[in-house]
Structure formats: C-alpha cells, structure tokens
Amino acid sequence: MRVGSLAMTCAGLVALTGPALAQDAATTCAKMQAEDRIGAVSVAQCQCWYSVAEQVVDDDIRTLIFDAWYTGRDNMALMEQLRPRARVRRQLNAMAQALDKYCQ
C-alpha cells in the first residue's frame, strides 16, 4: 500500500469518530427511515442488518458501514482502500450471506 493511500484511509477513519459511531441500531435505523433511505425495508430488518454487521465484520469495515448508514455518506472509496483487500471482500461476502440467512 502506498503511504498516501494509508494516510488517506486513516484520515477518513479518524474523521468518522463523531456522532455516527455513538448511535445504536434503533437510532440509526429510525434515522434512515425518517430520511427515506431504507425504502421497503422494515426497521426490524434494518436492525437485523446492524446486528449482523456487528458480528461479522472487523472494526474498520464496521465503522465505515455504520457511518454510511447513519449519515448517508458513500464510504465505498474508503472501503476500497482498506487492506488487505481480500479480507474486506471476504467479510463483505460473509455479511451478505448472513443477511440472506438471518434477515429475511
């Protein structure tokens, strides 16, 4: 990884340590619903997603996911900079499988 990419990723994660990380599933899902960002997904299903993310992915990935859910910010560019990339891909795939299994 280039030093500039690492610095940008670290800076992005540090910038996310505000109120978004202090929110729980109920607060985050209610905010997403109030802002009409969860569509036809129920709040209960959203809370299931939150629980799966808490259990399946590492802290750095979880930080970006929860921030995106709470703020509506697109964190994919930051997520793509996390290393090792295979770890990120593997965990996101595991999360998708767990969502299909537990959050229907």
PDB file of N, CA, C and O in Angstrom, residues 37-86:
ATOM      1  N   ARG A  37     -34.332   6.451   3.471  1.00  0.00           N
ATOM      2  CA  ARG A  37     -33.171   5.812   2.841  1.00  0.00           C
ATOM      3  C   ARG A  37     -33.192   4.295   2.956  1.00  0.00           C
ATOM      4  O   ARG A  37     -32.247   3.638   2.535  1.00  0.00           O
ATOM      5  N   ILE A  38     -34.242   3.708   3.537  1.00  0.00           N
ATOM      6  CA  ILE A  38     -34.281   2.251   3.617  1.00  0.00           C
ATOM      7  C   ILE A  38     -35.392   1.653   2.758  1.00  0.00           C
ATOM      8  O   ILE A  38     -35.546   0.446   2.706  1.00  0.00           O
ATOM      9  N   GLY A  39     -36.137   2.502   2.078  1.00  0.00           N
ATOM     10  CA  GLY A  39     -37.153   2.022   1.147  1.00  0.00           C
ATOM     11  C   GLY A  39     -38.159   1.109   1.808  1.00  0.00           C
ATOM     12  O   GLY A  39     -38.722   1.434   2.850  1.00  0.00           O
ATOM     13  N   ALA A  40     -38.359  -0.062   1.223  1.00  0.00           N
ATOM     14  CA  ALA A  40     -39.358  -1.009   1.707  1.00  0.00           C
ATOM     15  C   ALA A  40     -38.843  -1.873   2.854  1.00  0.00           C
ATOM     16  O   ALA A  40     -39.546  -2.741   3.343  1.00  0.00           O
ATOM     17  N   VAL A  41     -37.633  -1.642   3.290  1.00  0.00           N
ATOM     18  CA  VAL A  41     -37.045  -2.426   4.375  1.00  0.00           C
ATOM     19  C   VAL A  41     -37.660  -1.969   5.697  1.00  0.00           C
ATOM     20  O   VAL A  41     -37.749  -0.779   5.973  1.00  0.00           O
ATOM     21  N   SER A  42     -38.054  -2.922   6.516  1.00  0.00           N
ATOM     22  CA  SER A  42     -38.619  -2.575   7.820  1.00  0.00           C
ATOM     23  C   SER A  42     -37.507  -2.160   8.776  1.00  0.00           C
ATOM     24  O   SER A  42     -36.331  -2.504   8.580  1.00  0.00           O
ATOM     25  N   VAL A  43     -37.877  -1.454   9.823  1.00  0.00           N
ATOM     26  CA  VAL A  43     -36.896  -1.070  10.834  1.00  0.00           C
ATOM     27  C   VAL A  43     -36.340  -2.328  11.501  1.00  0.00           C
ATOM     28  O   VAL A  43     -35.143  -2.415  11.790  1.00  0.00           O
ATOM     29  N   ALA A  44     -37.180  -3.333  11.714  1.00  0.00           N
ATOM     30  CA  ALA A  44     -36.713  -4.589  12.318  1.00  0.00           C
ATOM     31  C   ALA A  44     -35.663  -5.257  11.435  1.00  0.00           C
ATOM     32  O   ALA A  44     -34.650  -5.767  11.934  1.00  0.00           O
ATOM     33  N   GLN A  45     -35.883  -5.248  10.124  1.00  0.00           N
ATOM     34  CA  GLN A  45     -34.900  -5.843   9.215  1.00  0.00           C
ATOM     35  C   GLN A  45     -33.618  -5.021   9.208  1.00  0.00           C
ATOM     36  O   GLN A  45     -32.521  -5.566   9.197  1.00  0.00           O
ATOM     37  N   CYS A  46     -33.737  -3.714   9.249  1.00  0.00           N
ATOM     38  CA  CYS A  46     -32.567  -2.839   9.328  1.00  0.00           C
ATOM     39  C   CYS A  46     -31.762  -3.144  10.596  1.00  0.00           C
ATOM     40  O   CYS A  46     -30.541  -3.234  10.557  1.00  0.00           O
ATOM     41  N   GLN A  47     -32.450  -3.343  11.700  1.00  0.00           N
ATOM     42  CA  GLN A  47     -31.769  -3.659  12.957  1.00  0.00           C
ATOM     43  C   GLN A  47     -31.088  -5.024  12.877  1.00  0.00           C
ATOM     44  O   GLN A  47     -30.021  -5.223  13.452  1.00  0.00           O
ATOM     45  N   CYS A  48     -31.681  -5.943  12.127  1.00  0.00           N
ATOM     46  CA  CYS A  48     -31.045  -7.242  11.901  1.00  0.00           C
ATOM     47  C   CYS A  48     -29.741  -7.047  11.128  1.00  0.00           C
ATOM     48  O   CYS A  48     -28.714  -7.644  11.459  1.00  0.00           O
ATOM     49  N   TRP A  49     -29.769  -6.206  10.093  1.00  0.00           N
ATOM     50  CA  TRP A  49     -28.548  -5.911   9.322  1.00  0.00           C
ATOM     51  C   TRP A  49     -27.466  -5.377  10.246  1.00  0.00           C
ATOM     52  O   TRP A  49     -26.299  -5.750  10.144  1.00  0.00           O
ATOM     53  N   TYR A  50     -27.860  -4.457  11.110  1.00  0.00           N
ATOM     54  CA  TYR A  50     -26.921  -3.823  12.042  1.00  0.00           C
ATOM     55  C   TYR A  50     -26.281  -4.893  12.930  1.00  0.00           C
ATOM     56  O   TYR A  50     -25.072  -4.915  13.130  1.00  0.00           O
ATOM     57  N   SER A  51     -27.110  -5.795  13.452  1.00  0.00           N
ATOM     58  CA  SER A  51     -26.613  -6.868  14.315  1.00  0.00           C
ATOM     59  C   SER A  51     -25.643  -7.781  13.569  1.00  0.00           C
ATOM     60  O   SER A  51     -24.605  -8.166  14.103  1.00  0.00           O
ATOM     61  N   VAL A  52     -25.988  -8.126  12.328  1.00  0.00           N
ATOM     62  CA  VAL A  52     -25.099  -8.971  11.522  1.00  0.00           C
ATOM     63  C   VAL A  52     -23.757  -8.273  11.301  1.00  0.00           C
ATOM     64  O   VAL A  52     -22.699  -8.870  11.467  1.00  0.00           O
ATOM     65  N   ALA A  53     -23.801  -6.999  10.954  1.00  0.00           N
ATOM     66  CA  ALA A  53     -22.557  -6.250  10.726  1.00  0.00           C
ATOM     67  C   ALA A  53     -21.699  -6.222  11.994  1.00  0.00           C
ATOM     68  O   ALA A  53     -20.481  -6.367  11.926  1.00  0.00           O
ATOM     69  N   GLU A  54     -22.338  -6.060  13.152  1.00  0.00           N
ATOM     70  CA  GLU A  54     -21.595  -6.051  14.418  1.00  0.00           C
ATOM     71  C   GLU A  54     -20.866  -7.368  14.650  1.00  0.00           C
ATOM     72  O   GLU A  54     -19.789  -7.393  15.223  1.00  0.00           O
ATOM     73  N   GLN A  55     -21.463  -8.465  14.196  1.00  0.00           N
ATOM     74  CA  GLN A  55     -20.909  -9.781  14.469  1.00  0.00           C
ATOM     75  C   GLN A  55     -19.951 -10.294  13.398  1.00  0.00           C
ATOM     76  O   GLN A  55     -19.078 -11.101  13.698  1.00  0.00           O
ATOM     77  N   VAL A  56     -20.090  -9.824  12.159  1.00  0.00           N
ATOM     78  CA  VAL A  56     -19.388 -10.454  11.043  1.00  0.00           C
ATOM     79  C   VAL A  56     -18.135  -9.704  10.595  1.00  0.00           C
ATOM     80  O   VAL A  56     -17.148 -10.335  10.222  1.00  0.00           O
ATOM     81  N   VAL A  57     -18.149  -8.381  10.620  1.00  0.00           N
ATOM     82  CA  VAL A  57     -17.032  -7.638  10.028  1.00  0.00           C
ATOM     83  C   VAL A  57     -16.140  -6.998  11.090  1.00  0.00           C
ATOM     84  O   VAL A  57     -16.573  -6.736  12.214  1.00  0.00           O
ATOM     85  N   ASP A  58     -14.900  -6.748  10.707  1.00  0.00           N
ATOM     86  CA  ASP A  58     -13.923  -6.110  11.591  1.00  0.00           C
ATOM     87  C   ASP A  58     -14.292  -4.659  11.867  1.00  0.00           C
ATOM     88  O   ASP A  58     -15.084  -4.053  11.142  1.00  0.00           O
ATOM     89  N   ASP A  59     -13.677  -4.109  12.894  1.00  0.00           N
ATOM     90  CA  ASP A  59     -13.988  -2.747  13.340  1.00  0.00           C
ATOM     91  C   ASP A  59     -13.843  -1.699  12.246  1.00  0.00           C
ATOM     92  O   ASP A  59     -14.672  -0.806  12.141  1.00  0.00           O
ATOM     93  N   ASP A  60     -12.782  -1.783  11.440  1.00  0.00           N
ATOM     94  CA  ASP A  60     -12.574  -0.753  10.420  1.00  0.00           C
ATOM     95  C   ASP A  60     -13.672  -0.772   9.362  1.00  0.00           C
ATOM     96  O   ASP A  60     -14.188   0.267   8.956  1.00  0.00           O
ATOM     97  N   ILE A  61     -14.082  -1.962   8.957  1.00  0.00           N
ATOM     98  CA  ILE A  61     -15.154  -2.098   7.971  1.00  0.00           C
ATOM     99  C   ILE A  61     -16.481  -1.666   8.603  1.00  0.00           C
ATOM    100  O   ILE A  61     -17.251  -0.921   8.002  1.00  0.00           O
ATOM    101  N   ARG A  62     -16.715  -2.128   9.816  1.00  0.00           N
ATOM    102  CA  ARG A  62     -17.951  -1.784  10.533  1.00  0.00           C
ATOM    103  C   ARG A  62     -18.084  -0.277  10.709  1.00  0.00           C
ATOM    104  O   ARG A  62     -19.175   0.290  10.556  1.00  0.00           O
ATOM    105  N   THR A  63     -16.997   0.396  11.012  1.00  0.00           N
ATOM    106  CA  THR A  63     -17.013   1.847  11.174  1.00  0.00           C
ATOM    107  C   THR A  63     -17.516   2.530   9.910  1.00  0.00           C
ATOM    108  O   THR A  63     -18.372   3.417   9.970  1.00  0.00           O
ATOM    109  N   LEU A  64     -17.006   2.095   8.778  1.00  0.00           N
ATOM    110  CA  LEU A  64     -17.423   2.693   7.509  1.00  0.00           C
ATOM    111  C   LEU A  64     -18.873   2.360   7.164  1.00  0.00           C
ATOM    112  O   LEU A  64     -19.612   3.212   6.671  1.00  0.00           O
ATOM    113  N   ILE A  65     -19.287   1.133   7.438  1.00  0.00           N
ATOM    114  CA  ILE A  65     -20.670   0.732   7.158  1.00  0.00           C
ATOM    115  C   ILE A  65     -21.632   1.534   8.017  1.00  0.00           C
ATOM    116  O   ILE A  65     -22.600   2.119   7.519  1.00  0.00           O
ATOM    117  N   PHE A  66     -21.388   1.572   9.328  1.00  0.00           N
ATOM    118  CA  PHE A  66     -22.311   2.266  10.228  1.00  0.00           C
ATOM    119  C   PHE A  66     -22.345   3.762   9.953  1.00  0.00           C
ATOM    120  O   PHE A  66     -23.394   4.388  10.034  1.00  0.00           O
ATOM    121  N   ASP A  67     -21.208   4.326   9.613  1.00  0.00           N
ATOM    122  CA  ASP A  67     -21.190   5.749   9.269  1.00  0.00           C
ATOM    123  C   ASP A  67     -22.033   6.003   8.025  1.00  0.00           C
ATOM    124  O   ASP A  67     -22.814   6.947   7.981  1.00  0.00           O
ATOM    125  N   ALA A  68     -21.893   5.150   7.036  1.00  0.00           N
ATOM    126  CA  ALA A  68     -22.672   5.311   5.802  1.00  0.00           C
ATOM    127  C   ALA A  68     -24.164   5.175   6.090  1.00  0.00           C
ATOM    128  O   ALA A  68     -24.971   5.951   5.577  1.00  0.00           O
ATOM    129  N   TRP A  69     -24.521   4.218   6.913  1.00  0.00           N
ATOM    130  CA  TRP A  69     -25.930   4.027   7.233  1.00  0.00           C
ATOM    131  C   TRP A  69     -26.482   5.219   7.999  1.00  0.00           C
ATOM    132  O   TRP A  69     -27.606   5.642   7.763  1.00  0.00           O
ATOM    133  N   TYR A  70     -25.706   5.752   8.924  1.00  0.00           N
ATOM    134  CA  TYR A  70     -26.199   6.855   9.754  1.00  0.00           C
ATOM    135  C   TYR A  70     -26.239   8.186   8.995  1.00  0.00           C
ATOM    136  O   TYR A  70     -27.200   8.932   9.092  1.00  0.00           O
ATOM    137  N   THR A  71     -25.180   8.461   8.236  1.00  0.00           N
ATOM    138  CA  THR A  71     -25.067   9.776   7.591  1.00  0.00           C
ATOM    139  C   THR A  71     -25.550   9.797   6.146  1.00  0.00           C
ATOM    140  O   THR A  71     -25.817  10.863   5.605  1.00  0.00           O
ATOM    141  N   GLY A  72     -25.611   8.632   5.514  1.00  0.00           N
ATOM    142  CA  GLY A  72     -25.943   8.578   4.096  1.00  0.00           C
ATOM    143  C   GLY A  72     -24.743   8.824   3.203  1.00  0.00           C
ATOM    144  O   GLY A  72     -24.846   8.855   1.989  1.00  0.00           O
ATOM    145  N   ARG A  73     -23.569   8.972   3.818  1.00  0.00           N
ATOM    146  CA  ARG A  73     -22.329   9.228   3.075  1.00  0.00           C
ATOM    147  C   ARG A  73     -21.898   7.949   2.346  1.00  0.00           C
ATOM    148  O   ARG A  73     -22.019   6.858   2.872  1.00  0.00           O
ATOM    149  N   ASP A  74     -21.376   8.097   1.149  1.00  0.00           N
ATOM    150  CA  ASP A  74     -20.849   6.975   0.379  1.00  0.00           C
ATOM    151  C   ASP A  74     -19.397   6.744   0.801  1.00  0.00           C
ATOM    152  O   ASP A  74     -18.512   7.541   0.466  1.00  0.00           O
ATOM    153  N   ASN A  75     -19.157   5.672   1.512  1.00  0.00           N
ATOM    154  CA  ASN A  75     -17.811   5.365   2.010  1.00  0.00           C
ATOM    155  C   ASN A  75     -17.103   4.284   1.200  1.00  0.00           C
ATOM    156  O   ASN A  75     -16.097   3.739   1.653  1.00  0.00           O
ATOM    157  N   MET A  76     -17.612   3.967   0.018  1.00  0.00           N
ATOM    158  CA  MET A  76     -17.004   2.892  -0.766  1.00  0.00           C
ATOM    159  C   MET A  76     -15.561   3.197  -1.156  1.00  0.00           C
ATOM    160  O   MET A  76     -14.729   2.295  -1.156  1.00  0.00           O
ATOM    161  N   ALA A  77     -15.239   4.430  -1.460  1.00  0.00           N
ATOM    162  CA  ALA A  77     -13.848   4.753  -1.830  1.00  0.00           C
ATOM    163  C   ALA A  77     -12.919   4.462  -0.656  1.00  0.00           C
ATOM    164  O   ALA A  77     -11.819   3.924  -0.843  1.00  0.00           O
ATOM    165  N   LEU A  78     -13.344   4.797   0.557  1.00  0.00           N
ATOM    166  CA  LEU A  78     -12.534   4.488   1.739  1.00  0.00           C
ATOM    167  C   LEU A  78     -12.471   2.984   1.971  1.00  0.00           C
ATOM    168  O   LEU A  78     -11.423   2.442   2.326  1.00  0.00           O
ATOM    169  N   MET A  79     -13.591   2.294   1.775  1.00  0.00           N
ATOM    170  CA  MET A  79     -13.630   0.846   1.981  1.00  0.00           C
ATOM    171  C   MET A  79     -12.679   0.148   1.014  1.00  0.00           C
ATOM    172  O   MET A  79     -11.997  -0.798   1.383  1.00  0.00           O
ATOM    173  N   GLU A  80     -12.615   0.636  -0.213  1.00  0.00           N
ATOM    174  CA  GLU A  80     -11.752   0.023  -1.217  1.00  0.00           C
ATOM    175  C   GLU A  80     -10.271   0.215  -0.893  1.00  0.00           C
ATOM    176  O   GLU A  80      -9.424  -0.507  -1.412  1.00  0.00           O
ATOM    177  N   GLN A  81      -9.944   1.167  -0.032  1.00  0.00           N
ATOM    178  CA  GLN A  81      -8.553   1.408   0.342  1.00  0.00           C
ATOM    179  C   GLN A  81      -8.101   0.546   1.522  1.00  0.00           C
ATOM    180  O   GLN A  81      -6.909   0.468   1.810  1.00  0.00           O
ATOM    181  N   LEU A  82      -9.032  -0.093   2.204  1.00  0.00           N
ATOM    182  CA  LEU A  82      -8.659  -0.936   3.341  1.00  0.00           C
ATOM    183  C   LEU A  82      -7.867  -2.142   2.854  1.00  0.00           C
ATOM    184  O   LEU A  82      -8.101  -2.664   1.774  1.00  0.00           O
ATOM    185  N   ARG A  83      -6.946  -2.554   3.664  1.00  0.00           N
ATOM    186  CA  ARG A  83      -6.093  -3.692   3.316  1.00  0.00           C
ATOM    187  C   ARG A  83      -6.144  -4.733   4.412  1.00  0.00           C
ATOM    188  O   ARG A  83      -6.362  -4.404   5.562  1.00  0.00           O
ATOM    189  N   PRO A  84      -5.911  -5.956   4.094  1.00  0.00           N
ATOM    190  CA  PRO A  84      -5.812  -6.499   2.741  1.00  0.00           C
ATOM    191  C   PRO A  84      -7.178  -6.541   2.075  1.00  0.00           C
ATOM    192  O   PRO A  84      -8.189  -6.803   2.722  1.00  0.00           O
ATOM    193  N   ARG A  85      -7.172  -6.284   0.795  1.00  0.00           N
ATOM    194  CA  ARG A  85      -8.432  -6.196   0.052  1.00  0.00           C
ATOM    195  C   ARG A  85      -9.210  -7.507   0.088  1.00  0.00           C
ATOM    196  O   ARG A  85     -10.436  -7.498   0.143  1.00  0.00           O
ATOM    197  N   ALA A  86      -8.487  -8.626   0.078  1.00  0.00           N
ATOM    198  CA  ALA A  86      -9.168  -9.929   0.118  1.00  0.00           C
ATOM    199  C   ALA A  86      -9.956 -10.076   1.423  1.00  0.00           C
ATOM    200  O   ALA A  86     -11.045 -10.656   1.437  1.00  0.00           O
TER     201      ALA A  86
END
